[in-house]
Amino acid sequence: MNCMLVGVRDRYILIDAGLMFPDFSDLGMQKILPDTGALAAWKDKIEALIITHAHEDHIGALPWVLPALDPKTPVYASGFPMQLIKRRLQEYGLWDAKRMHTFRMRDRFQLGPFECEPIRVTHSIPDCCGLILRSDEGNIVHTGDWKIDESPVDGQTFDRSVFEQIGKEGVALMMSDSTNVLTPGRTKSERGVRSLLGHKVEGHNHKGRVIATMFASNLHRIGSAKAAADAAGRKLCFIGMSLETYLEAAHKEGIAPFSPRELISPAQMHEANPDEVMLVTTGSQGEDRAQLPLAARQASRQFKLTENDLVLYSAKIIPGNDNKVMTMMNSISGLGAKVCMDRGLHTSGHAYRDELEEILQIVKPQHFLPVHGEYAFLTEHAELAQEAGVRSTSVIRNGQMLGVASRRNGKTLSSGSMAHLGTASLQLLYNDGNNGTGNGSEMALDERTTLATDGIVIVAVDVFRPTSVMVQATGGEVASNRGQQLMGKVRITTRGMWVDEGRMLAQLHKMSEAAVAALPSESSLAAVEERVGREIRRGCRQYNQKTPEVIVIAHEYDARAGAAANAAAVRKADAQTARTQGAQPKGSSRPGPKGNQKLAPDAEQLPQQVLIERELANPRSKPRAGSNTEYP
Ligand SMILES: [Zn+2]
């Protein structure tokens, strides 16, 4: 994650508070967060937090990182990120205006041990910065996320001159974005996307609606959609909450590409002529609950796709989402809409190899540390730096600490290589999208995987212990209790399992009952649960080589609850008999199969054995209160 401590001796600043998005294997998790425990242990040494830009992988962990820091530690960001941070922290009840400081590019201010100067870089969201950190021990350059856009649509160009200037001043260490180091050449300008988008929208004139999907945070692109809509005489409509969030934040900061008031509402969009509207939607990654994937499944309440729609895919498929995205696009196509996935409808916000090399050549740092990318990319970027003439490069993993010990002169740190100073043992934290946050074991990641792949078996066992005297249900015959074994009523339910049309359940049922019957009558409930659990696991392995989660809950058989249920059943049966045979005077005895003999004596007077057999004969009997097991 982007969450890095940089310091001089024992005084540090924290750069960014980012999160990662989990992949499919982290079931039910929505965010991966930095180790806030480790940050808390360092909080006395952390003098400030600075944010480079407003992407989630740079600000998303703030609601967890801020409480880990000292309550007075200041937070610095430029205007647009600060608007989004404010909104987010207010949601979490964590906004504290006194701590928050907004800077402008090229401002110089003290940040812990450094004099900090944020510098303008271009990227796929407005108002991004790199950082120059000057200290008596040498200068550090952190690029932030960047590309060189020579003609950005907001006119805020990449500040190449400041890189040249700091290069001349001397840079001890540079850290640079490695995301696209494997891609040769240079990124294309956002302006190129703007013109193609305009072209595509114009090409659909008088043919119906245009729908474009893009990242909500990419306000440059959103601005291009508006420009395309304007040129084609269409009104723009947002479908997806986060689109409004980013535009509002930019509007408050005075950098929005257009006013939110120029948008039409979904209701107005439905009223309008399809030739005169254009939709921008979220869901470019096929996310389950986002609007375009919902519409593709015909499940969106906001809009329905029609065969006159043109759907423009103006985003990148993030690796890992390929299947989801293609499934979505296939469904859209299947609904008759025209789909366009022209690669010119997107450009990356991260520099390609030639741009990375150019900046290395301009800055000529003494040491180079690649950041922001997979480990393989970092290694490749370090090699690129070596080729560009940087002698000392290093690659570190999460938790590793890198530093230099001695200085040669006032502007450079060390003539030798940087050294690994140790590794902090960090753990990833997970958040489930709500209140649940914890490490892998606290969030039960292993259990989640088992549940997803092997399913779950839940077994309820009502344990009946034979008393010294047993009354046979058939006729009041009294016999001494010869058997010393338990009896159990077993109910089994499964989720997420193949049960072979019930045959597997029947086998598990037989095995569990046999397991209970084999136990001595004085066995504890824990022993019953353990024994039945073992049998169920064995049965699942035998039947289908599965190792599901198994939960066994054993209860002492509760005679009174059983009796009440039984009495109710008897009363119901009586009422039915009364209806079919005509009204009977209250309290009169009813004729039974053997004449006047009482068939259903008061249940409370029945011996337990009888009650159990009645319950066993009634498979629809309800679970007793207090049971947290769900029955099918
Ligand atoms: Zn970014």
XYZ file of C-alpha atoms and ligand atoms in Angstrom:
633
model
C 0.000 0.000 0.000
C 1.011 3.610 -0.348
C 1.787 4.449 3.243
C 5.431 5.203 3.790
C 7.495 6.714 6.568
C 10.396 8.933 5.544
C 12.612 10.557 8.117
C 15.868 11.964 9.348
C 17.176 10.322 12.477
C 14.142 9.883 14.707
C 11.791 12.394 13.095
C 9.433 11.083 10.431
C 6.671 12.091 8.102
C 4.087 9.713 6.703
C 3.468 9.936 2.960
C -0.084 8.875 2.000
C -2.570 6.618 3.767
C -3.664 4.272 1.023
C -5.566 1.029 0.903
C -5.618 -1.866 -1.527
C -8.611 -3.597 -2.997
C -8.671 -7.305 -2.252
C -8.924 -9.854 -5.013
C -11.468 -12.630 -5.287
C -9.637 -14.844 -2.784
C -10.279 -12.448 0.134
C -13.941 -13.352 0.314
C -16.233 -10.665 1.638
C -13.415 -8.191 2.227
C -13.642 -4.781 0.610
C -10.473 -3.046 1.761
C -6.959 -4.012 2.745
C -5.485 -1.526 5.175
C -1.993 -0.739 6.451
C -0.955 -2.094 9.832
C -2.316 0.611 12.096
C -0.823 -1.122 15.133
C 2.673 -0.606 13.742
C 1.872 3.040 12.970
C 0.570 3.552 16.492
C 3.850 2.198 17.876
C 5.701 4.882 15.874
C 3.277 7.727 16.477
C 5.545 9.739 18.766
C 8.078 9.966 15.945
C 5.590 10.833 13.189
C 5.374 14.619 12.879
C 3.023 14.963 9.926
C 1.026 13.134 7.298
C 1.069 14.390 3.724
C -1.216 13.251 0.896
C -0.006 13.321 -2.730
C -3.417 12.920 -4.413
C -6.997 11.784 -3.924
C -6.988 8.236 -5.306
C -8.265 5.609 -2.873
C -4.918 3.836 -2.853
C -3.508 7.060 -1.353
C -6.277 8.358 0.935
C -8.628 5.387 1.437
C -7.101 4.220 4.728
C -7.332 7.635 6.439
C -10.288 6.659 8.654
C -8.077 3.928 10.161
C -4.669 5.602 9.949
C -5.687 8.896 11.581
C -6.900 7.325 14.843
C -3.587 5.448 15.055
C -1.590 8.688 15.007
C -1.249 11.283 17.733
C -4.466 13.379 17.747
C -2.386 16.506 17.112
C -0.396 15.173 14.132
C -1.172 17.544 11.237
C -2.408 16.383 7.842
C -1.421 18.167 4.611
C -3.087 17.929 1.216
C -3.825 20.131 -1.756
C -7.314 21.570 -2.227
C -9.173 18.911 -4.185
C -7.906 15.930 -2.166
C -8.719 17.889 1.010
C -12.349 18.317 -0.130
C -12.677 14.552 -0.563
C -10.839 13.852 2.689
C -13.188 16.218 4.516
C -16.237 14.469 3.157
C -14.865 11.039 4.031
C -13.718 11.951 7.536
C -17.020 13.654 8.289
C -18.756 10.398 7.380
C -16.611 8.643 9.975
C -16.935 11.444 12.546
C -13.176 12.032 12.361
C -12.932 15.469 10.745
C -10.878 17.845 12.886
C -10.311 21.121 11.004
C -7.469 22.172 13.345
C -5.244 19.320 12.121
C -5.887 19.878 8.438
C -3.681 22.043 6.256
C -4.257 22.788 2.599
C -1.247 23.660 0.450
C -0.691 25.019 -3.036
C 1.918 23.746 -5.471
C 5.385 25.256 -4.940
C 4.488 26.395 -1.377
C 7.389 25.647 0.934
C 6.528 24.622 4.487
C 8.151 22.745 7.316
C 7.083 19.119 7.530
C 8.793 17.347 10.412
C 12.505 17.330 9.674
C 12.006 18.493 6.078
C 11.291 21.641 4.201
C 8.576 20.349 1.889
C 7.765 21.664 -1.570
C 4.868 20.027 -3.425
C 5.286 20.064 -7.188
C 2.665 19.676 -9.906
C 2.538 16.345 -11.734
C -0.053 15.105 -14.235
C -2.092 11.973 -13.491
C -5.627 10.624 -13.937
C -7.236 12.765 -11.226
C -6.872 16.529 -10.702
C -4.556 18.302 -8.295
C -1.761 15.723 -7.889
C 1.650 16.449 -6.528
C 5.113 15.074 -6.175
C 7.201 16.119 -3.185
C 10.602 17.674 -2.749
C 11.795 17.102 0.812
C 14.850 19.177 1.657
C 16.892 18.596 4.768
C 20.383 19.384 6.047
C 21.174 15.763 5.320
C 20.189 15.901 1.669
C 17.224 16.202 -0.670
C 14.573 13.595 -1.363
C 12.228 13.573 -4.361
C 9.012 11.531 -4.246
C 7.194 11.685 -7.585
C 3.749 10.612 -6.384
C 1.694 8.963 -9.143
C 2.506 10.642 -12.417
C 2.716 10.686 -16.174
C 3.858 13.437 -18.477
C 0.798 14.843 -20.192
C 2.051 17.531 -22.558
C -1.455 18.827 -23.233
C -3.630 18.078 -20.194
C -7.294 18.956 -20.603
C -7.283 21.122 -17.450
C -4.194 23.026 -18.626
C -2.249 22.055 -15.479
C 0.951 20.856 -17.071
C 3.611 18.567 -15.684
C 6.182 20.828 -13.997
C 9.296 19.580 -15.772
C 11.322 22.696 -14.913
C 11.129 22.047 -11.202
C 12.550 18.546 -11.735
C 15.399 20.115 -13.675
C 15.966 22.634 -10.921
C 16.095 20.074 -8.131
C 18.320 17.873 -10.288
C 20.824 20.704 -10.381
C 20.497 21.240 -6.639
C 21.360 17.598 -6.043
C 19.089 14.745 -5.042
C 20.188 12.129 -2.543
C 17.201 9.857 -3.078
C 14.407 9.686 -5.605
C 11.325 7.491 -5.335
C 9.234 7.070 -8.478
C 6.011 5.390 -9.667
C 6.724 1.979 -11.255
C 3.219 0.987 -12.435
C 3.937 0.986 -16.178
C 7.677 0.326 -16.292
C 7.083 -2.697 -18.514
C 5.264 -0.665 -21.146
C 7.622 0.834 -23.748
C 7.213 4.337 -25.143
C 5.159 7.173 -23.699
C 1.582 7.561 -22.526
C -0.921 9.356 -24.717
C -2.423 12.638 -23.665
C -5.906 12.851 -22.190
C -6.610 15.315 -24.992
C -6.428 12.453 -27.511
C -9.086 10.570 -25.569
C -11.206 13.715 -25.556
C -11.181 14.006 -29.315
C -11.946 10.307 -29.925
C -14.765 10.399 -27.372
C -16.220 13.415 -29.190
C -15.938 11.566 -32.472
C -17.711 8.455 -31.200
C -20.550 10.428 -29.639
C -21.030 12.444 -32.811
C -21.081 9.219 -34.840
C -24.178 8.122 -32.911
C -26.173 11.274 -33.674
C -29.872 10.536 -34.306
C -29.315 6.851 -33.483
C -30.228 6.872 -29.806
C -28.582 7.254 -26.415
C -24.874 7.282 -25.694
C -23.696 5.657 -22.474
C -20.074 5.992 -21.383
C -18.501 4.160 -18.473
C -15.376 5.527 -16.806
C -13.624 5.888 -13.440
C -15.596 8.366 -11.325
C -12.415 9.993 -10.032
C -11.124 10.786 -13.515
C -12.608 14.270 -13.740
C -10.559 15.013 -16.859
C -12.426 12.218 -18.603
C -15.766 13.294 -17.099
C -15.057 16.748 -18.510
C -14.382 15.171 -21.901
C -17.731 13.352 -21.745
C -19.427 16.686 -21.056
C -17.602 18.321 -23.953
C -18.648 15.478 -26.268
C -22.260 15.725 -25.080
C -22.281 19.506 -25.557
C -20.878 19.223 -29.073
C -23.565 16.685 -30.015
C -26.383 18.680 -28.424
C -26.916 16.100 -25.694
C -27.594 16.640 -21.991
C -25.368 14.734 -19.585
C -26.770 12.500 -16.834
C -24.781 10.725 -14.091
C -25.810 7.233 -13.069
C -23.773 6.239 -9.991
C -23.252 8.015 -6.655
C -19.473 8.354 -6.721
C -19.579 10.397 -9.952
C -21.432 13.117 -8.061
C -19.061 12.917 -5.086
C -15.968 13.713 -7.138
C -17.635 16.409 -9.229
C -19.035 18.116 -6.119
C -15.593 18.100 -4.457
C -14.020 19.647 -7.547
C -16.829 22.181 -7.764
C -16.276 23.263 -4.161
C -12.600 23.669 -4.945
C -13.364 25.680 -8.066
C -11.694 23.243 -10.454
C -14.723 21.300 -11.744
C -14.780 20.920 -15.541
C -18.449 21.999 -15.380
C -21.054 22.804 -12.751
C -23.057 19.921 -11.277
C -26.108 22.063 -12.046
C -25.601 21.412 -15.758
C -26.423 17.743 -15.255
C -29.904 16.389 -15.781
C -31.436 13.944 -13.299
C -32.225 10.321 -14.231
C -35.922 11.267 -14.232
C -35.285 14.075 -16.745
C -33.157 11.695 -18.798
C -36.058 9.243 -19.085
C -38.377 12.023 -20.261
C -35.943 13.289 -22.861
C -35.478 12.206 -26.456
C -32.778 9.472 -26.444
C -30.966 11.367 -29.218
C -30.512 14.272 -26.834
C -29.010 12.544 -23.808
C -25.714 11.012 -22.814
C -25.180 8.918 -19.677
C -21.999 8.510 -17.687
C -22.074 5.440 -15.456
C -19.895 3.702 -12.898
C -19.120 -0.006 -13.052
C -16.357 -0.140 -15.649
C -14.780 -3.028 -13.706
C -17.986 -5.064 -13.666
C -18.408 -4.498 -9.911
C -21.495 -6.378 -8.704
C -23.463 -3.445 -7.344
C -22.357 -0.720 -9.758
C -24.836 0.664 -12.244
C -23.620 -0.534 -15.640
C -23.201 -4.190 -14.551
C -26.666 -3.975 -12.961
C -28.103 -2.655 -16.212
C -26.294 -5.410 -18.116
C -28.140 -7.908 -15.895
C -31.363 -5.915 -16.402
C -31.384 -5.224 -12.673
C -30.733 -1.474 -12.541
C -33.568 0.676 -11.245
C -31.924 3.722 -12.774
C -31.854 2.789 -16.434
C -32.499 0.032 -18.910
C -30.314 -0.709 -21.895
C -31.957 -0.681 -25.291
C -30.856 -1.707 -28.748
C -30.455 1.916 -29.785
C -27.836 2.575 -27.097
C -24.143 3.004 -27.815
C -21.985 1.926 -24.859
C -18.485 3.437 -24.786
C -15.947 1.700 -22.582
C -13.658 4.555 -21.535
C -11.573 2.832 -18.877
C -8.885 0.256 -18.395
C -9.686 -3.305 -17.385
C -7.767 -3.678 -14.128
C -5.920 -7.028 -14.183
C -8.044 -9.622 -12.420
C -11.343 -8.084 -13.561
C -11.101 -9.327 -17.153
C -13.779 -12.009 -16.875
C -16.257 -9.830 -15.052
C -15.856 -7.010 -17.533
C -16.201 -9.252 -20.576
C -19.259 -10.973 -19.097
C -20.804 -7.542 -18.620
C -19.941 -6.345 -22.119
C -21.281 -9.589 -23.620
C -24.569 -9.117 -21.761
C -24.811 -5.525 -22.975
C -24.186 -6.667 -26.493
C -26.738 -9.454 -26.027
C -29.359 -6.843 -25.154
C -28.808 -5.347 -28.595
C -26.826 -2.256 -27.558
C -23.779 -1.311 -29.618
C -20.540 -1.712 -27.708
C -17.299 0.185 -28.332
C -14.109 -0.780 -26.510
C -11.702 1.201 -28.696
C -8.396 1.390 -26.797
C -8.098 5.044 -27.729
C -10.991 5.732 -25.332
C -8.598 5.407 -22.410
C -5.097 6.476 -21.508
C -3.107 5.556 -18.437
C -2.327 7.989 -15.632
C 1.026 6.301 -14.991
C 4.183 7.044 -16.959
C 5.477 4.527 -19.488
C 9.092 3.476 -19.664
C 10.424 6.398 -21.739
C 8.882 8.955 -19.393
C 10.315 7.144 -16.357
C 13.722 7.207 -17.973
C 13.435 10.873 -18.866
C 12.810 11.881 -15.264
C 15.659 9.683 -14.024
C 17.931 11.466 -16.529
C 16.727 14.905 -15.472
C 16.917 14.378 -11.722
C 20.037 12.167 -11.689
C 19.512 11.048 -8.097
C 22.335 9.527 -6.132
C 20.076 6.747 -4.866
C 16.905 5.403 -6.405
C 14.033 3.518 -4.800
C 11.207 2.387 -7.096
C 7.748 2.557 -5.491
C 4.105 1.903 -6.489
C 3.939 -1.381 -8.372
C 4.241 -5.134 -8.158
C 7.584 -6.409 -6.892
C 8.563 -7.521 -10.397
C 7.898 -4.005 -11.680
C 9.974 -2.457 -8.893
C 12.906 -4.679 -9.830
C 12.569 -3.714 -13.478
C 12.406 -0.022 -12.566
C 15.574 -0.355 -10.465
C 17.317 -1.848 -13.514
C 16.075 1.000 -15.684
C 17.575 3.443 -13.187
C 20.900 1.608 -13.323
C 20.837 1.876 -17.123
C 20.094 5.581 -16.752
C 23.266 5.981 -14.699
C 22.002 5.756 -11.111
C 24.625 3.744 -9.252
C 22.732 2.934 -6.106
C 19.290 1.365 -6.345
C 17.333 -0.784 -3.967
C 14.022 -2.621 -3.910
C 12.123 -3.115 -0.676
C 9.045 -5.052 0.320
C 6.280 -4.157 2.723
C 7.782 -3.500 6.155
C 11.404 -3.333 5.062
C 13.419 -0.365 6.270
C 16.027 1.263 4.121
C 18.524 3.906 5.126
C 21.929 5.451 4.892
C 24.341 6.005 7.708
C 26.938 8.634 6.876
C 27.109 11.724 4.725
C 29.748 12.879 2.360
C 28.717 16.478 1.963
C 25.776 18.670 2.767
C 23.631 17.622 -0.165
C 24.132 13.911 -0.463
C 23.698 11.221 2.045
C 26.173 8.461 1.512
C 28.777 7.496 -1.003
C 27.988 3.854 -0.548
C 24.842 1.858 -1.135
C 21.764 2.238 0.919
C 21.421 -0.496 3.479
C 18.496 -2.531 4.683
C 18.133 -1.509 8.298
C 15.694 -4.221 9.227
C 12.138 -5.348 8.714
C 9.115 -4.389 10.733
C 6.808 -7.351 10.987
C 3.618 -5.957 9.559
C 0.266 -7.604 9.180
C -2.346 -6.727 6.628
C -5.632 -5.519 8.017
C -8.939 -6.153 6.299
C -12.186 -4.261 6.340
C -15.512 -5.812 5.331
C -17.041 -2.574 4.068
C -18.777 -1.922 7.382
C -17.527 -1.962 10.964
C -15.571 -5.205 10.724
C -11.817 -4.591 10.671
C -9.047 -6.942 11.725
C -6.215 -9.154 10.639
C -6.720 -12.270 8.534
C -7.538 -14.472 11.472
C -9.842 -11.934 13.099
C -11.715 -11.618 9.826
C -11.856 -15.430 9.545
C -10.382 -15.534 6.061
C -9.590 -19.262 6.235
C -13.131 -20.080 7.329
C -14.535 -17.929 4.544
C -12.506 -19.890 2.023
C -13.662 -23.223 3.447
C -17.282 -22.081 3.415
C -16.956 -20.989 -0.201
C -15.204 -24.074 -1.499
C -16.404 -26.924 0.731
C -19.606 -25.613 2.321
C -20.966 -26.066 5.816
C -22.803 -28.797 7.712
C -24.852 -27.900 10.753
C -26.009 -30.686 13.027
C -28.426 -30.360 15.910
C -28.542 -33.276 18.331
C -31.238 -33.559 20.977
C -29.752 -35.914 23.513
C -32.049 -38.186 25.447
C -30.630 -39.984 28.470
C -32.428 -43.194 29.450
C -33.927 -42.949 32.956
C -33.984 -45.876 35.359
C -37.578 -46.607 34.415
C -38.780 -46.612 30.821
C -42.376 -46.616 29.768
C -42.991 -48.116 26.389
C -45.194 -45.984 24.236
C -47.250 -48.907 23.115
C -49.057 -49.826 26.229
C -47.905 -48.683 29.639
C -45.659 -51.662 30.100
C -43.032 -50.937 32.692
C -39.563 -52.328 32.234
C -36.224 -51.708 33.848
C -33.638 -49.804 31.858
C -31.355 -52.433 30.462
C -29.525 -50.350 27.876
C -26.960 -47.763 29.016
C -26.640 -46.032 25.610
C -27.730 -42.520 24.631
C -30.451 -41.778 22.189
C -30.254 -38.776 19.956
C -32.514 -36.977 17.589
C -30.259 -35.670 14.859
C -31.134 -32.937 12.381
C -28.701 -32.044 9.627
C -28.667 -29.140 7.268
C -26.049 -28.038 4.767
C -25.233 -24.981 2.694
C -23.052 -24.764 -0.375
C -22.743 -28.537 -0.798
C -23.708 -31.196 -3.274
C -25.949 -33.537 -1.278
C -26.634 -36.116 -4.001
C -30.396 -35.523 -3.950
C -30.464 -36.153 -0.202
C -28.543 -39.451 -0.283
C -25.485 -37.927 1.322
C -27.609 -36.378 4.071
C -29.214 -39.748 4.750
C -25.810 -41.324 5.130
C -24.583 -38.563 7.449
C -27.772 -38.950 9.447
C -27.245 -42.686 9.884
C -23.612 -42.208 10.862
C -24.434 -39.502 13.426
C -27.190 -41.496 15.075
C -24.966 -44.527 15.290
C -22.235 -42.331 16.796
C -24.603 -41.050 19.504
C -25.940 -44.520 20.231
C -22.402 -45.829 20.705
C -21.729 -43.371 23.535
C -22.274 -44.269 27.200
C -25.325 -42.657 28.791
C -23.283 -40.378 31.055
C -21.389 -38.748 28.138
C -21.199 -34.954 28.268
C -22.782 -32.809 25.582
C -19.263 -31.765 24.537
C -18.378 -35.424 24.019
C -21.495 -35.903 21.888
C -20.619 -32.864 19.776
C -17.042 -33.996 19.339
C -18.004 -37.538 18.359
C -20.757 -36.521 15.939
C -18.500 -33.842 14.395
C -15.827 -36.444 13.779
C -18.316 -38.776 12.106
C -19.732 -35.997 9.915
C -16.240 -34.994 8.751
C -15.399 -38.625 8.030
C -18.683 -39.037 6.169
C -18.093 -35.953 3.984
C -14.585 -37.083 3.135
C -15.791 -40.573 2.279
C -18.745 -39.406 0.241
C -17.203 -36.654 -1.864
C -13.710 -35.788 -0.648
C -14.919 -32.569 0.940
C -13.865 -30.959 4.207
C -16.692 -28.554 5.040
C -17.036 -26.492 8.177
C -18.975 -28.651 10.630
C -20.964 -27.221 13.518
C -22.594 -29.642 15.952
C -24.865 -28.356 18.684
C -26.074 -30.883 21.244
C -28.851 -30.125 23.706
C -30.239 -32.055 26.593
C -33.684 -33.075 25.506
C -36.058 -30.583 27.091
C -39.120 -32.476 28.245
C -41.246 -29.461 29.042
C -40.800 -27.731 25.687
C -41.415 -30.998 23.910
C -44.519 -31.568 26.019
C -45.922 -28.159 25.198
C -45.402 -28.684 21.460
C -46.955 -32.092 21.774
C -49.976 -30.781 23.638
C -50.493 -28.134 20.989
C -50.352 -30.774 18.251
C -52.859 -32.898 20.143
C -55.218 -29.942 20.597
C -55.002 -29.198 16.873
C -55.735 -32.822 16.023
C -58.644 -32.758 18.473
C -60.092 -29.663 16.892
C -59.873 -31.255 13.473
C -61.527 -34.424 14.699
C -64.228 -32.310 16.287
C -64.858 -30.510 13.016
C -65.081 -33.694 10.982
C -67.291 -35.473 13.528
C -69.523 -32.560 14.421
C -69.548 -30.491 17.585
C -68.817 -32.309 20.770
C -69.530 -31.087 24.263
C -66.478 -29.697 25.948
C -64.523 -32.123 28.067
C -66.284 -35.184 26.687
C -64.100 -38.155 25.989
C -63.769 -39.148 22.352
C -64.163 -42.591 20.911
C -60.821 -44.071 19.903
C -59.817 -47.125 17.946
C -60.366 -49.203 21.064
C -63.652 -47.782 22.152
C -63.604 -45.195 24.892
C -59.959 -45.546 25.805
C -58.242 -42.163 26.126
C -55.998 -41.785 23.083
C -54.257 -38.556 23.919
C -53.633 -38.118 27.601
C -52.352 -34.789 28.841
C -48.916 -34.473 27.323
C -47.346 -33.325 30.564
C -48.108 -36.712 32.043
C -46.424 -38.606 29.206
C -43.090 -40.181 29.931
C -40.138 -38.780 28.038
C -39.685 -41.823 25.861
C -43.136 -41.306 24.401
C -42.523 -37.636 23.795
C -39.294 -38.339 21.977
C -40.925 -40.840 19.735
C -43.679 -38.405 18.943
C -41.167 -35.785 17.980
C -39.204 -38.224 15.894
C -42.394 -39.111 14.097
C -43.057 -35.456 13.376
C -40.248 -34.233 11.125
C -41.760 -30.767 10.884
C -41.429 -30.045 14.576
C -39.914 -26.639 15.067
C -36.549 -25.981 16.712
C -36.862 -24.977 20.336
C -36.268 -21.428 21.465
C -32.602 -20.764 22.104
C -31.418 -22.788 19.148
C -29.371 -20.658 16.767
C -29.350 -23.300 14.097
C -31.361 -22.745 10.988
C -33.382 -25.682 9.735
C -34.350 -26.213 6.134
Zn -3.073 7.591 -8.402
